[in-house]
């Protein structure tokens, strides 16, 4: 019996958890079927904002499929959660058929402009200038969200792009009631947002004061931008008036994105990374994300230990996880990049044999100092502010989507007249190999800046299957912590037999090789911390990690939604 498949929630401690039952007779297809009686339509949506959840759920209620609902949710998040939901950034989507053992990865990650150069973020002394790579017009990569969502809808959805955009246009045009998290976010980033006139105009009242919880937030310019996409398709963003506004913004601030960069942008359909863990098939995002590769790599290392015997968040379990994480992040620093530009040893990094060789170097009782760990030899080669949502429809199809503008509010620069924020994803390249980026991640030559190249990411939208059937749909924001957050939810369900909400709620840990510290959330017991320190770990408690949105599908078709309480607007709802 699958972990968690027989456990119903007898008492729900969080309002964001929800469960429903899928009829076993439902046909798992990639088409929507509006002829199905309304009372028989089932589905589950878990997003980081309740308004996006509501709009996506309406799509499922009307007979649309998971892809229809996903695109609707993504555009709604771009309106209601501008600090991370976006049309000015990019991301990754996994689409998994409920009928066939197929998983498709859609890569709509941003690209470096054609005028980008290797040393564009170095100062006169050759040092990396973090302000230039993070808070300037040059920090923006060519956005991919609109093209990626349109591609997903065209290939796998049933709605028109205009229909999928309609809720977002309404929310922008008519406004929505501001929750506390929205106003708190603006306050925390006010200093940088106020540096740009276009951003002041959007995020502050005419007198410069803050919008308060309970007030209406209207975005007329963003509504007009979305309407152009609805009327003209992707050309309504990458050409014409919106493109003119983006290029004019670039020219005002010394940015690099041109009309040609926008017109030439194309998303890619890729083969996802595939691994196995204790009889489950794990699918996650392939490069230019490092996420899927290292989720599978870490699971491969840990598969050699009886993790279940140690229990969730015991000192032994945490120690072994941390040691596996260190080795994966060391490899990330050297080998990962955009496979359209560099060779990445994917088959080596994700092989069981390579994991076994790394496991030999782990002392089960003692932490290995990070300074003694180096990228290994995974042959052979082969040719924090983000948001995630998970959706399963009545046909058994699943979508796992993670997208971002990088930092909370990205570059903090709104495209004047268009109403949306520019990303600062260029900071995810290695501005100078060996120098940490904003998340402390070390990069190498494989992730150096090159024109038209996609920057490395940690985003890890993930779908787990059992016997060809979708079992777990999950993913998270969190910068470098995305990989480890996703990993721990998988382990909490598969190894520790937790229901999905308990798996999401459990305290998290993280180690990324450098800096050599074991980061923990509040909730790890003092006794456990003492044992870890006795093993040689430097343990530091820091703020909560990630905001993972997950769905588990039980054997009988029951859908369990787990929304992360670490994000106050998170919402899981089903039909």
Coordinates of C-alpha atoms in Angstrom, one line a residue:
X1 CA 0.0 0.0 0.0
X2 CA 1.3 3.5 -0.9
X3 CA 2.5 5.7 2.0
X4 CA -0.4 7.8 3.1
X5 CA -3.0 6.2 0.8
X6 CA -5.2 4.9 3.6
X7 CA -4.9 7.9 6.0
X8 CA -7.7 10.4 5.9
X9 CA -7.5 13.7 7.8
X10 CA -9.5 13.1 10.9
X11 CA -8.8 16.6 12.1
X12 CA -7.3 19.4 10.0
X13 CA -5.1 21.8 11.9
X14 CA -4.7 24.2 8.9
X15 CA -7.5 25.7 6.9
X16 CA -5.5 25.4 3.7
X17 CA -5.6 21.6 3.6
X18 CA -8.3 19.9 1.5
X19 CA -9.3 16.5 0.2
X20 CA -11.7 15.2 -2.4
X21 CA -12.3 11.9 -4.2
X22 CA -11.8 11.3 -7.9
X23 CA -14.2 8.8 -9.4
X24 CA -12.2 5.8 -10.5
X25 CA -14.2 5.7 -13.8
X26 CA -12.9 9.1 -14.9
X27 CA -11.0 8.9 -18.1
X28 CA -7.5 10.2 -17.7
X29 CA -7.0 12.2 -20.9
X30 CA -5.3 15.5 -21.8
X31 CA -8.5 17.0 -23.2
X32 CA -11.1 18.8 -21.2
X33 CA -14.7 17.5 -21.4
X34 CA -17.4 19.9 -20.6
X35 CA -20.0 17.2 -21.3
X36 CA -19.2 15.6 -18.0
X37 CA -22.0 16.5 -15.5
X38 CA -21.0 19.2 -13.1
X39 CA -21.5 17.1 -10.1
X40 CA -19.0 14.5 -11.4
X41 CA -16.2 17.0 -12.1
X42 CA -13.4 16.7 -9.6
X43 CA -10.0 18.4 -9.3
X44 CA -7.5 20.0 -6.9
X45 CA -5.7 23.3 -7.1
X46 CA -3.0 24.4 -4.6
X47 CA -1.4 27.8 -5.1
X48 CA 0.3 30.5 -3.1
X49 CA -2.7 32.9 -3.4
X50 CA -6.4 32.1 -2.7
X51 CA -7.6 34.3 -5.6
X52 CA -5.5 32.4 -8.1
X53 CA -6.7 29.1 -6.6
X54 CA -10.3 30.2 -6.9
X55 CA -10.0 31.2 -10.6
X56 CA -8.2 28.0 -11.5
X57 CA -10.8 25.9 -9.7
X58 CA -13.6 27.6 -11.7
X59 CA -11.8 26.4 -14.9
X60 CA -11.8 22.8 -13.6
X61 CA -15.4 23.2 -12.5
X62 CA -16.4 24.1 -16.1
X63 CA -14.7 21.0 -17.5
X64 CA -11.3 22.4 -18.4
X65 CA -8.1 20.4 -17.8
X66 CA -5.1 20.9 -15.6
X67 CA -3.2 22.9 -18.2
X68 CA -6.2 25.3 -18.7
X69 CA -6.3 25.8 -14.9
X70 CA -2.5 26.2 -14.7
X71 CA -2.3 29.0 -17.2
X72 CA -5.3 30.7 -15.7
X73 CA -3.7 30.5 -12.2
X74 CA -0.3 31.8 -13.5
X75 CA -1.8 34.9 -15.0
X76 CA -3.9 35.5 -12.0
X77 CA -0.8 35.3 -9.7
X78 CA 0.9 37.8 -12.0
X79 CA -1.8 40.3 -10.9
X80 CA -2.4 39.3 -7.2
X81 CA 1.2 38.5 -6.2
X82 CA 3.4 40.8 -8.3
X83 CA 6.4 40.2 -6.0
X84 CA 6.8 36.7 -7.5
X85 CA 3.9 35.9 -9.9
X86 CA 4.9 37.4 -13.2
X87 CA 4.8 38.1 -16.8
X88 CA 8.2 39.8 -16.6
X89 CA 10.1 36.6 -15.6
X90 CA 10.2 32.9 -16.5
X91 CA 10.0 29.4 -15.2
X92 CA 9.4 25.7 -15.7
X93 CA 6.3 23.6 -16.1
X94 CA 5.9 19.8 -15.9
X95 CA 2.8 18.3 -17.5
X96 CA 2.0 14.7 -16.7
X97 CA -0.7 12.7 -18.4
X98 CA -3.1 10.8 -16.3
X99 CA -3.5 8.2 -19.0
X100 CA 0.0 7.5 -20.3
X101 CA 3.4 7.3 -18.5
X102 CA 4.4 10.6 -20.1
X103 CA 5.8 13.7 -18.5
X104 CA 6.8 16.7 -20.5
X105 CA 9.0 19.6 -19.3
X106 CA 8.3 23.1 -20.7
X107 CA 11.3 25.5 -20.2
X108 CA 10.3 29.1 -20.4
X109 CA 13.4 30.4 -18.4
X110 CA 14.6 33.9 -19.3
X111 CA 17.5 34.3 -21.7
X112 CA 20.5 36.7 -21.7
X113 CA 20.1 39.5 -24.2
X114 CA 22.2 39.3 -27.4
X115 CA 24.4 42.2 -26.1
X116 CA 25.2 40.4 -22.9
X117 CA 28.8 39.7 -22.2
X118 CA 30.8 37.5 -19.9
X119 CA 32.2 40.4 -17.8
X120 CA 29.3 42.7 -17.9
X121 CA 28.8 42.8 -14.1
X122 CA 32.5 43.3 -13.2
X123 CA 33.8 46.7 -12.0
X124 CA 37.0 48.4 -13.1
X125 CA 39.0 46.2 -10.7
X126 CA 37.5 43.0 -11.9
X127 CA 35.2 42.4 -9.0
X128 CA 31.6 41.3 -9.3
X129 CA 29.2 44.3 -8.8
X130 CA 26.1 42.8 -7.1
X131 CA 24.1 46.0 -7.3
X132 CA 24.5 46.1 -11.1
X133 CA 23.5 42.4 -11.4
X134 CA 20.6 42.7 -9.1
X135 CA 19.0 46.2 -9.1
X136 CA 19.7 47.7 -12.5
X137 CA 18.0 47.4 -15.9
X138 CA 21.0 45.2 -17.0
X139 CA 19.9 42.7 -14.4
X140 CA 16.9 41.7 -16.5
X141 CA 16.9 38.7 -18.8
X142 CA 14.5 38.4 -21.7
X143 CA 11.1 37.3 -20.1
X144 CA 9.7 33.9 -21.0
X145 CA 6.5 33.5 -19.0
X146 CA 4.0 34.7 -21.6
X147 CA 5.6 32.5 -24.4
X148 CA 5.8 29.5 -22.1
X149 CA 2.2 29.7 -20.9
X150 CA 0.9 30.2 -24.4
X151 CA 2.9 27.2 -25.6
X152 CA 1.5 25.0 -22.8
X153 CA -2.1 26.1 -23.5
X154 CA -1.7 25.6 -27.3
X155 CA -0.3 22.1 -27.0
X156 CA -2.1 20.7 -24.1
X157 CA -5.0 22.9 -23.1
X158 CA -8.5 23.4 -24.4
X159 CA -9.1 27.1 -23.5
X160 CA -8.2 30.0 -25.7
X161 CA -5.5 32.3 -24.5
X162 CA -8.1 35.1 -24.2
X163 CA -10.3 32.9 -21.9
X164 CA -7.3 32.0 -19.7
X165 CA -6.4 35.6 -19.3
X166 CA -9.9 36.9 -18.6
X167 CA -9.8 36.5 -14.8
X168 CA -6.4 38.2 -14.6
X169 CA -7.6 41.1 -16.7
X170 CA -10.6 41.5 -14.5
X171 CA -8.5 41.3 -11.3
X172 CA -6.2 44.0 -12.6
X173 CA -8.9 46.2 -14.1
X174 CA -11.3 46.1 -11.2
X175 CA -8.8 45.5 -8.5
X176 CA -8.6 43.1 -5.5
X177 CA -8.7 43.5 -1.8
X178 CA -5.2 43.7 -0.4
X179 CA -4.2 41.1 2.2
X180 CA -1.7 41.8 5.0
X181 CA 1.1 39.9 3.2
X182 CA 0.8 42.2 0.1
X183 CA 1.1 45.4 2.1
X184 CA 3.9 44.0 4.3
X185 CA 5.9 43.0 1.3
X186 CA 5.7 46.5 -0.2
X187 CA 6.8 48.0 3.1
X188 CA 9.8 45.7 3.3
X189 CA 11.0 46.6 -0.2
X190 CA 9.9 50.3 -0.1
X191 CA 13.4 51.8 -0.2
X192 CA 14.3 50.1 -3.4
X193 CA 10.9 50.3 -5.1
X194 CA 10.8 54.1 -4.5
X195 CA 14.1 54.6 -6.3
X196 CA 12.2 54.1 -9.6
X197 CA 9.4 56.5 -10.7
X198 CA 7.6 53.7 -12.6
X199 CA 7.6 51.5 -9.5
X200 CA 6.4 54.3 -7.2
X201 CA 3.5 54.9 -9.5
X202 CA 2.3 51.3 -9.3
X203 CA 3.0 50.3 -5.7
X204 CA 2.4 53.5 -3.7
X205 CA -0.5 56.0 -3.6
X206 CA -0.1 59.4 -5.4
X207 CA 1.0 61.0 -2.1
X208 CA 3.7 58.3 -1.6
X209 CA 1.8 56.6 1.2
X210 CA 1.3 52.8 1.5
X211 CA -1.7 50.8 0.4
X212 CA -3.2 49.1 3.5
X213 CA -4.8 45.7 4.1
X214 CA -8.5 45.8 3.1
X215 CA -8.0 48.5 0.4
X216 CA -8.5 47.9 -3.3
X217 CA -5.4 47.6 -5.5
X218 CA -6.1 48.4 -9.1
X219 CA -3.6 48.0 -12.0
X220 CA -4.9 49.7 -15.1
X221 CA -1.7 49.6 -17.1
X222 CA -1.1 45.9 -16.3
X223 CA -4.7 45.2 -17.4
X224 CA -4.0 46.9 -20.7
X225 CA -0.9 44.8 -21.2
X226 CA -2.8 41.6 -20.5
X227 CA -5.5 42.6 -22.8
X228 CA -3.0 43.1 -25.6
X229 CA -1.9 39.5 -25.1
X230 CA -5.5 38.3 -25.0
X231 CA -6.2 40.0 -28.3
X232 CA -2.9 39.5 -30.2
X233 CA -1.4 36.3 -28.6
X234 CA 2.3 36.2 -27.8
X235 CA 2.9 39.0 -30.3
X236 CA 0.9 41.2 -28.0
X237 CA 3.9 41.0 -25.6
X238 CA 7.0 40.3 -27.7
X239 CA 6.1 42.8 -30.4
X240 CA 4.0 45.9 -30.8
X241 CA 3.2 48.3 -28.0
X242 CA 4.3 46.2 -25.0
X243 CA 7.6 45.5 -26.7
X244 CA 8.0 49.2 -27.4
X245 CA 7.4 49.9 -23.7
X246 CA 10.0 47.3 -22.6
X247 CA 12.7 48.6 -24.9
X248 CA 12.0 52.2 -23.9
X249 CA 12.4 51.2 -20.3
X250 CA 15.7 49.5 -21.2
X251 CA 17.0 52.6 -23.0
X252 CA 16.0 54.9 -20.0
X253 CA 18.1 52.8 -17.6
X254 CA 20.9 51.5 -19.8
X255 CA 19.5 48.0 -20.1
X256 CA 20.2 45.5 -22.9
X257 CA 17.0 44.0 -24.1
X258 CA 16.1 44.9 -27.6
X259 CA 13.1 44.4 -30.0
X260 CA 15.1 41.5 -31.6
X261 CA 15.7 39.9 -28.2
X262 CA 12.0 39.9 -27.5
X263 CA 10.9 38.8 -31.0
X264 CA 13.4 36.0 -31.1
X265 CA 12.5 34.5 -27.7
X266 CA 11.2 30.9 -27.8
X267 CA 10.4 28.5 -25.0
X268 CA 11.7 24.9 -25.2
X269 CA 10.0 21.5 -24.6
X270 CA 12.5 19.3 -22.9
X271 CA 12.8 15.8 -21.5
X272 CA 12.5 16.0 -17.7
X273 CA 15.1 14.4 -15.4
X274 CA 13.9 10.9 -14.4
X275 CA 15.0 8.9 -11.4
X276 CA 13.6 6.3 -9.0
X277 CA 13.4 6.2 -5.3
X278 CA 12.2 3.1 -3.3
X279 CA 9.9 2.0 -6.2
X280 CA 8.6 5.5 -7.1
X281 CA 9.4 7.3 -10.4
X282 CA 10.6 10.8 -9.8
X283 CA 10.3 13.4 -12.6
X284 CA 11.7 16.9 -12.2
X285 CA 13.0 19.7 -14.2
X286 CA 16.1 19.3 -16.4
X287 CA 18.8 21.9 -17.1
X288 CA 18.9 24.9 -17.2
X289 CA 17.5 24.0 -13.9
X290 CA 19.8 22.2 -11.5
X291 CA 16.8 21.2 -9.4
X292 CA 15.7 18.0 -10.9
X293 CA 19.2 16.7 -11.3
X294 CA 20.1 17.2 -7.7
X295 CA 16.8 16.1 -6.2
X296 CA 17.4 12.8 -8.0
X297 CA 21.1 12.7 -7.1
X298 CA 20.4 13.3 -3.4
X299 CA 17.6 10.7 -3.3
X300 CA 20.0 8.2 -5.0
X301 CA 22.6 8.7 -2.2
X302 CA 20.0 8.5 0.6
X303 CA 18.3 5.4 -0.9
X304 CA 21.3 3.4 0.4
X305 CA 20.3 4.2 4.0
X306 CA 17.3 2.9 6.1
X307 CA 16.0 6.5 6.5
X308 CA 12.6 5.3 7.7
X309 CA 14.2 3.6 10.7
X310 CA 15.7 6.9 11.9
X311 CA 12.4 8.8 11.8
X312 CA 11.6 12.3 10.5
X313 CA 14.0 15.0 11.5
X314 CA 16.0 12.8 13.8
X315 CA 19.7 13.7 14.2
X316 CA 20.6 10.7 12.1
X317 CA 18.2 11.5 9.3
X318 CA 19.3 15.1 9.2
X319 CA 23.0 14.2 9.3
X320 CA 22.6 11.9 6.3
X321 CA 20.5 14.4 4.4
X322 CA 23.0 17.2 5.0
X323 CA 26.0 15.0 3.9
X324 CA 24.2 14.1 0.7
X325 CA 23.2 17.7 0.1
X326 CA 26.8 18.9 0.4
X327 CA 28.0 16.6 -2.3
X328 CA 25.2 17.5 -4.7
X329 CA 25.8 21.2 -4.3
X330 CA 29.5 20.8 -4.8
X331 CA 28.8 19.1 -8.1
X332 CA 26.3 21.9 -9.0
X333 CA 29.0 24.5 -8.7
X334 CA 31.0 22.9 -11.5
X335 CA 28.8 20.9 -13.9
X336 CA 25.4 22.6 -14.2
X337 CA 24.4 25.1 -16.9
X338 CA 22.2 25.5 -20.0
X339 CA 22.6 22.3 -22.1
X340 CA 22.0 24.4 -25.3
X341 CA 25.5 25.8 -24.5
X342 CA 27.4 23.4 -22.4
X343 CA 27.7 19.6 -21.9
X344 CA 26.2 18.5 -18.6
X345 CA 26.9 15.0 -17.3
X346 CA 23.2 14.3 -16.5
X347 CA 23.4 10.5 -16.8
X348 CA 26.4 10.5 -14.5
X349 CA 25.0 12.8 -11.9
X350 CA 21.8 10.9 -11.7
X351 CA 23.2 7.4 -11.8
X352 CA 22.9 5.0 -8.9
X353 CA 26.5 3.9 -9.3
X354 CA 27.8 7.5 -8.9
X355 CA 25.6 7.9 -5.9
X356 CA 27.1 4.8 -4.4
X357 CA 30.6 6.2 -4.9
X358 CA 29.6 9.4 -3.1
X359 CA 28.0 7.4 -0.3
X360 CA 31.3 5.7 0.4
X361 CA 32.8 9.1 1.5
X362 CA 30.0 9.8 4.0
X363 CA 30.8 9.0 7.7
X364 CA 27.5 8.0 9.3
X365 CA 28.6 9.5 12.6
X366 CA 30.6 12.6 11.6
X367 CA 30.1 15.6 9.4
X368 CA 32.5 16.0 6.5
X369 CA 34.0 19.6 6.4
X370 CA 32.9 21.3 3.2
X371 CA 36.4 22.4 2.5
X372 CA 37.4 18.8 2.0
X373 CA 34.6 18.2 -0.5
X374 CA 35.1 18.9 -4.1
X375 CA 33.1 18.3 -7.3
X376 CA 33.5 14.6 -8.1
X377 CA 33.7 12.8 -11.5
X378 CA 30.1 12.0 -12.6
X379 CA 30.9 10.4 -16.0
X380 CA 29.6 9.9 -18.6
X381 CA 28.6 13.1 -20.3
X382 CA 25.6 13.3 -22.6
X383 CA 24.7 15.3 -25.7
X384 CA 14.0 33.4 -2.6
X385 CA 11.3 34.8 -4.1
X386 CA 9.5 32.5 -6.5
X387 CA 6.1 30.9 -6.5
X388 CA 4.8 27.4 -7.2
X389 CA 1.5 25.8 -7.8
X390 CA 0.2 22.2 -8.3
X391 CA -2.9 21.1 -10.1
X392 CA -4.6 17.8 -10.8
X393 CA -7.8 17.6 -12.9
X394 CA -10.7 15.1 -13.1
X395 CA -8.9 13.1 -15.8
X396 CA -5.8 12.5 -13.6
X397 CA -3.6 14.9 -15.5
X398 CA -1.2 16.9 -13.4
X399 CA 0.7 20.2 -13.7
X400 CA 3.6 21.3 -11.5
X401 CA 4.7 24.8 -12.2
X402 CA 7.4 27.1 -10.7
X403 CA 8.1 30.6 -12.0
X404 CA 9.9 33.6 -10.8
X405 CA 11.4 37.1 -11.2
X406 CA 14.2 36.0 -8.9
X407 CA 14.2 38.3 -5.8
X408 CA 11.0 39.5 -4.2
X409 CA 10.0 42.2 -6.7
X410 CA 12.8 41.1 -9.0
X411 CA 14.9 44.1 -10.0
X412 CA 12.3 46.4 -8.4
X413 CA 11.8 48.1 -11.7
X414 CA 8.4 48.4 -13.3
X415 CA 8.2 48.7 -17.0
X416 CA 6.7 52.2 -17.3
X417 CA 3.3 52.1 -19.0
X418 CA 3.1 48.3 -19.0
X419 CA 2.6 47.8 -15.2
X420 CA 4.8 44.8 -14.6
X421 CA 8.1 44.2 -12.8
X422 CA 11.4 43.3 -14.6
X423 CA 13.2 40.2 -13.4
X424 CA 16.8 40.3 -12.1
X425 CA 17.6 36.8 -13.3
X426 CA 21.0 37.8 -14.8
X427 CA 22.3 37.5 -11.2
X428 CA 21.8 33.8 -11.5
X429 CA 24.7 33.5 -14.0
X430 CA 28.2 33.3 -12.6
X431 CA 29.2 36.9 -12.9
X432 CA 32.7 35.8 -11.8
X433 CA 33.3 32.0 -11.5
X434 CA 33.9 31.0 -7.9
X435 CA 32.1 34.1 -6.5
X436 CA 28.8 33.4 -4.7
X437 CA 25.6 34.8 -6.0
X438 CA 22.8 36.3 -3.9
X439 CA 21.9 32.9 -2.5
X440 CA 25.5 32.0 -1.6
X441 CA 25.7 29.6 -4.5
X442 CA 29.1 29.1 -6.2
X443 CA 29.1 29.0 -10.0
X444 CA 31.6 28.0 -12.6
X445 CA 32.4 28.2 -16.2
X446 CA 29.3 26.2 -17.2
X447 CA 27.1 29.0 -16.0
X448 CA 29.1 32.0 -17.3
X449 CA 27.2 34.7 -19.1
X450 CA 26.7 34.2 -22.9
X451 CA 24.3 35.9 -25.3
X452 CA 21.0 34.0 -25.7
X453 CA 21.9 31.6 -22.9
X454 CA 19.5 30.6 -20.1
X455 CA 20.8 31.2 -16.6
X456 CA 21.0 28.2 -14.1
X457 CA 18.1 27.8 -11.8
X458 CA 17.2 25.8 -8.7
X459 CA 13.5 25.6 -9.5
X460 CA 12.3 22.0 -9.1
X461 CA 8.7 21.4 -10.2
X462 CA 8.4 17.7 -9.5
X463 CA 5.9 14.9 -10.2
X464 CA 6.2 11.4 -8.6
X465 CA 4.5 8.4 -10.2
X466 CA 3.8 4.9 -8.9
X467 CA 3.1 2.2 -11.4
X468 CA 2.6 4.8 -14.1
X469 CA 0.0 6.8 -12.1
X470 CA 0.5 10.3 -10.8
X471 CA 1.0 10.1 -7.1
X472 CA 2.6 13.3 -5.9
X473 CA 2.7 16.8 -7.5
X474 CA 4.9 19.3 -5.7
X475 CA 7.4 22.2 -5.9
X476 CA 8.5 25.3 -4.0
X477 CA 10.0 28.8 -4.1
X478 CA 13.1 29.5 -2.0
X479 CA 16.2 30.1 -4.2
X480 CA 18.9 27.6 -3.3
X481 CA 16.6 26.0 -0.8
X482 CA 14.1 24.9 -3.5
X483 CA 15.9 21.6 -4.1
X484 CA 16.1 20.6 -0.5
X485 CA 12.6 21.7 0.3
X486 CA 11.2 19.6 -2.5
X487 CA 13.4 16.7 -1.5
X488 CA 12.2 16.7 2.1
X489 CA 8.5 16.7 1.2
X490 CA 9.1 13.6 -1.0
X491 CA 11.0 11.9 1.8
X492 CA 8.4 12.8 4.4
X493 CA 5.7 11.1 2.3
X494 CA 7.7 8.1 1.0
X495 CA 10.1 7.4 3.8
X496 CA 8.2 8.6 6.8
X497 CA 4.6 7.8 5.8
X498 CA 3.3 11.3 6.6
X499 CA 0.1 12.6 5.1
X500 CA 0.7 15.5 2.6
X501 CA -0.2 18.3 5.0
X502 CA 2.1 17.0 7.7
X503 CA 4.8 16.5 5.1
X504 CA 4.5 20.1 4.0
X505 CA 4.3 21.5 7.6
X506 CA 7.3 19.6 9.0
X507 CA 10.4 21.8 9.9
X508 CA 13.1 21.9 7.2
X509 CA 16.8 21.8 7.0
X510 CA 19.3 22.8 4.3
X511 CA 22.9 22.5 3.5
X512 CA 24.4 23.8 0.2
X513 CA 28.1 22.9 0.7
X514 CA 29.2 26.5 1.0
X515 CA 28.9 28.2 3.4
X516 CA 29.6 25.2 5.6
X517 CA 26.5 25.5 7.8
X518 CA 23.5 23.4 8.5
X519 CA 20.5 25.7 8.2
X520 CA 17.4 24.7 10.2
X521 CA 13.9 26.1 10.7
X522 CA 12.3 26.7 14.1
X523 CA 10.9 23.4 15.3
X524 CA 14.0 21.2 15.4
X525 CA 14.4 20.1 19.0
X526 CA 17.3 21.3 21.2
X527 CA 18.3 17.7 21.8
X528 CA 18.6 17.0 18.1
X529 CA 20.6 20.2 17.6
X530 CA 23.0 19.1 20.3
X531 CA 23.5 15.7 18.7
X532 CA 24.1 17.3 15.3
X533 CA 26.7 19.7 16.8
X534 CA 28.3 16.7 18.4
X535 CA 28.7 15.2 15.0
X536 CA 30.6 18.3 13.9
X537 CA 27.8 20.3 12.2
X538 CA 27.6 24.1 12.5
X539 CA 23.9 24.5 13.1
X540 CA 22.2 27.9 12.5
X541 CA 18.5 28.6 12.8
X542 CA 17.2 31.0 10.2
X543 CA 13.8 32.1 8.8
X544 CA 11.4 29.6 7.2
X545 CA 12.4 28.0 3.9
X546 CA 10.2 27.7 0.9
X547 CA 6.4 27.7 0.4
X548 CA 5.7 24.3 -1.1
X549 CA 2.3 23.6 -2.7
X550 CA 1.6 19.9 -3.0
X551 CA -1.1 17.4 -4.0
X552 CA -1.1 13.6 -3.2
X553 CA -3.3 11.2 -5.2
X554 CA -4.2 8.1 -3.2
X555 CA -4.9 4.6 -4.7
X556 CA -8.6 5.1 -4.5
X557 CA -8.5 8.4 -6.4
X558 CA -8.7 10.6 -3.4
X559 CA -6.9 14.0 -3.8
X560 CA -5.1 15.4 -0.8
X561 CA -4.0 19.0 -1.1
X562 CA -1.4 20.5 1.2
X563 CA -0.8 24.3 1.0
X564 CA 2.2 25.6 2.8
X565 CA 1.3 27.7 5.9
X566 CA 4.6 29.5 5.7
X567 CA 2.9 31.7 3.1
X568 CA -0.2 33.3 4.6
X569 CA -2.2 33.5 1.3
X570 CA -1.6 29.8 0.4
X571 CA -4.7 27.9 -0.5
X572 CA -5.7 24.3 -1.4
X573 CA -9.2 23.8 -2.8
X574 CA -10.9 21.1 -4.7
X575 CA -14.2 20.2 -6.3

